[in-house]
Amino acid sequence: MRYPRDLHGYGATTPDAVWPDGARIAVQFVVNYEEGGENCVLHGDPGSEAFLSEIVGAQAWSGQRHWNMESIYEYGARAGFWRLHRLLADRQVPVTVYGVATALKRSPAQVEAMQKAGWEIASHGLKWVEHKDMDPGEERKQIAEAVRLHEIVTGERPLGWYTGRCSANTVDLVTEEGGFAYVSDSYADDLPYWHEHGGRHQLVIPYTLDTNDMRFATAQGFNSGDQFFSYLKDTFDVLYAEGAGGAPKMMNIGLHCRLAGRPGRAAALARFIDYVKSHDKIWLARRIDIADHWAKAHPFQPNECRPSRLTEDEFVARFGGVFEHSDWIARRAFAEELGPANDTAIGLHAALAAVFREASDAKRLGVLNAHPDLAGKLAQAKRLTESSTSEQASAGLDALTDAERVRFTDLNSRYVKTFGFPFIIAVRGLTKDDILAAFERRIGNDRQTEFDTACRQVERIALLRLTDMLAA
């Protein structure tokens, strides 16, 4: 069973973003333009809007207009937008607008101002409504209609997409559509990444809900501009320091005309922009600029050989010998949950080792007995597996003196007679003397201790093999 979520991502070492001019951080401001596209009976919706306003905890009024809610949204279009526009334009800050298509249609003067300022206008969907329960077919139609209306209103097709109130299908549907440079319905990373679906690939530029003025309109959110500024500053400082250390990231700042467009909050935003611009090696960019850069610096790399993408037969053929002559471990691991987190040596080892650890003592004993003696008869007859041959040779066990061979033969015989399974040790990095010393030390263990030790060594051998196999 394939687990679709990717909980591994870039792992411990993130790629070098190589932002332009050696920037330590890419900073991106988003203005969400939703006013006129929100839930309202005037728009054919069943009730009023209840989300992201000064009325924290508001409930939708079924079949009624909510005058207070409507006027709060109207403030965003009438006053808040223009305050943000002046602030951002005066400070020469590049901006991406997430524009709800129906909201843009109702705001021609604001659209003209966005375009004159050189702002990117990405699509924020057809309407500012919930999509979580929407049928995929209906959501697909709404994406297409949003694109059509957006192009009519702005004169250009949107190259970016962010639904916001999305469904589990949104990113896949946008990927299927195939006409976007990026989609931002994700909060999963500090860097862009590639998403695959249905034979297509799509760049994802993650967004944020923490460095976002929406927290002025949620419980336990920002209560004052000082809190907003402080949180933005702390975020910037951490990411800027990481960039100085060789791991440049991206910072998103989400704004709403009816929220950050209020005077007390706009003041905090102005202070933060001035703080950011007081630093060198920063890249203020629109999201489309980031998308273009990432597609060139880190183009999509297909990899259909990832373990979690293989068929059962392919998986067993490739990894069935990781635990010596015990392909049942690979079969059981495949039948369990495999996902992107298992596409690394550590991740796949965890899946295989879990099967081994859960097996009965009898099954694990079978795995131990599948391993050859060190420098034993199979080695002399050149009948070891390719992995075992390479491993034993790395420790010089294929070039023993007569005296050393006699000593190994004696120890092998005594060990098997004592414990009922061969001596097993991960030989990589060890010398013949190291191995013989371990042999002499461990032969004095009780059987349970040695059984446990041998099992741990089997797991270590498996990890080393996987590390070699998945090095690329």
PDB file of N, CA and C in Angstrom, residues 10-16:
ATOM      1  N   TYR A  10      12.916  17.284   1.853  1.00  0.00           N
ATOM      2  CA  TYR A  10      14.332  17.381   1.517  1.00  0.00           C
ATOM      3  C   TYR A  10      15.229  16.724   2.563  1.00  0.00           C
ATOM      4  N   GLY A  11      14.673  16.333   3.691  1.00  0.00           N
ATOM      5  CA  GLY A  11      15.481  15.678   4.707  1.00  0.00           C
ATOM      6  C   GLY A  11      16.382  16.636   5.456  1.00  0.00           C
ATOM      7  N   ALA A  12      17.449  16.098   6.016  1.00  0.00           N
ATOM      8  CA  ALA A  12      18.327  16.884   6.888  1.00  0.00           C
ATOM      9  C   ALA A  12      19.102  17.957   6.130  1.00  0.00           C
ATOM     10  N   THR A  13      19.352  17.734   4.848  1.00  0.00           N
ATOM     11  CA  THR A  13      20.145  18.674   4.059  1.00  0.00           C
ATOM     12  C   THR A  13      19.290  19.233   2.936  1.00  0.00           C
ATOM     13  N   THR A  14      18.923  20.496   3.040  1.00  0.00           N
ATOM     14  CA  THR A  14      18.100  21.114   2.011  1.00  0.00           C
ATOM     15  C   THR A  14      18.959  21.529   0.828  1.00  0.00           C
ATOM     16  N   PRO A  15      18.376  21.581  -0.365  1.00  0.00           N
ATOM     17  CA  PRO A  15      19.166  22.016  -1.526  1.00  0.00           C
ATOM     18  C   PRO A  15      19.520  23.487  -1.422  1.00  0.00           C
ATOM     19  N   ASP A  16      20.593  23.862  -2.072  1.00  0.00           N
ATOM     20  CA  ASP A  16      20.981  25.262  -2.124  1.00  0.00           C
ATOM     21  C   ASP A  16      20.037  25.969  -3.099  1.00  0.00           C
TER      22      ASP A  16
END
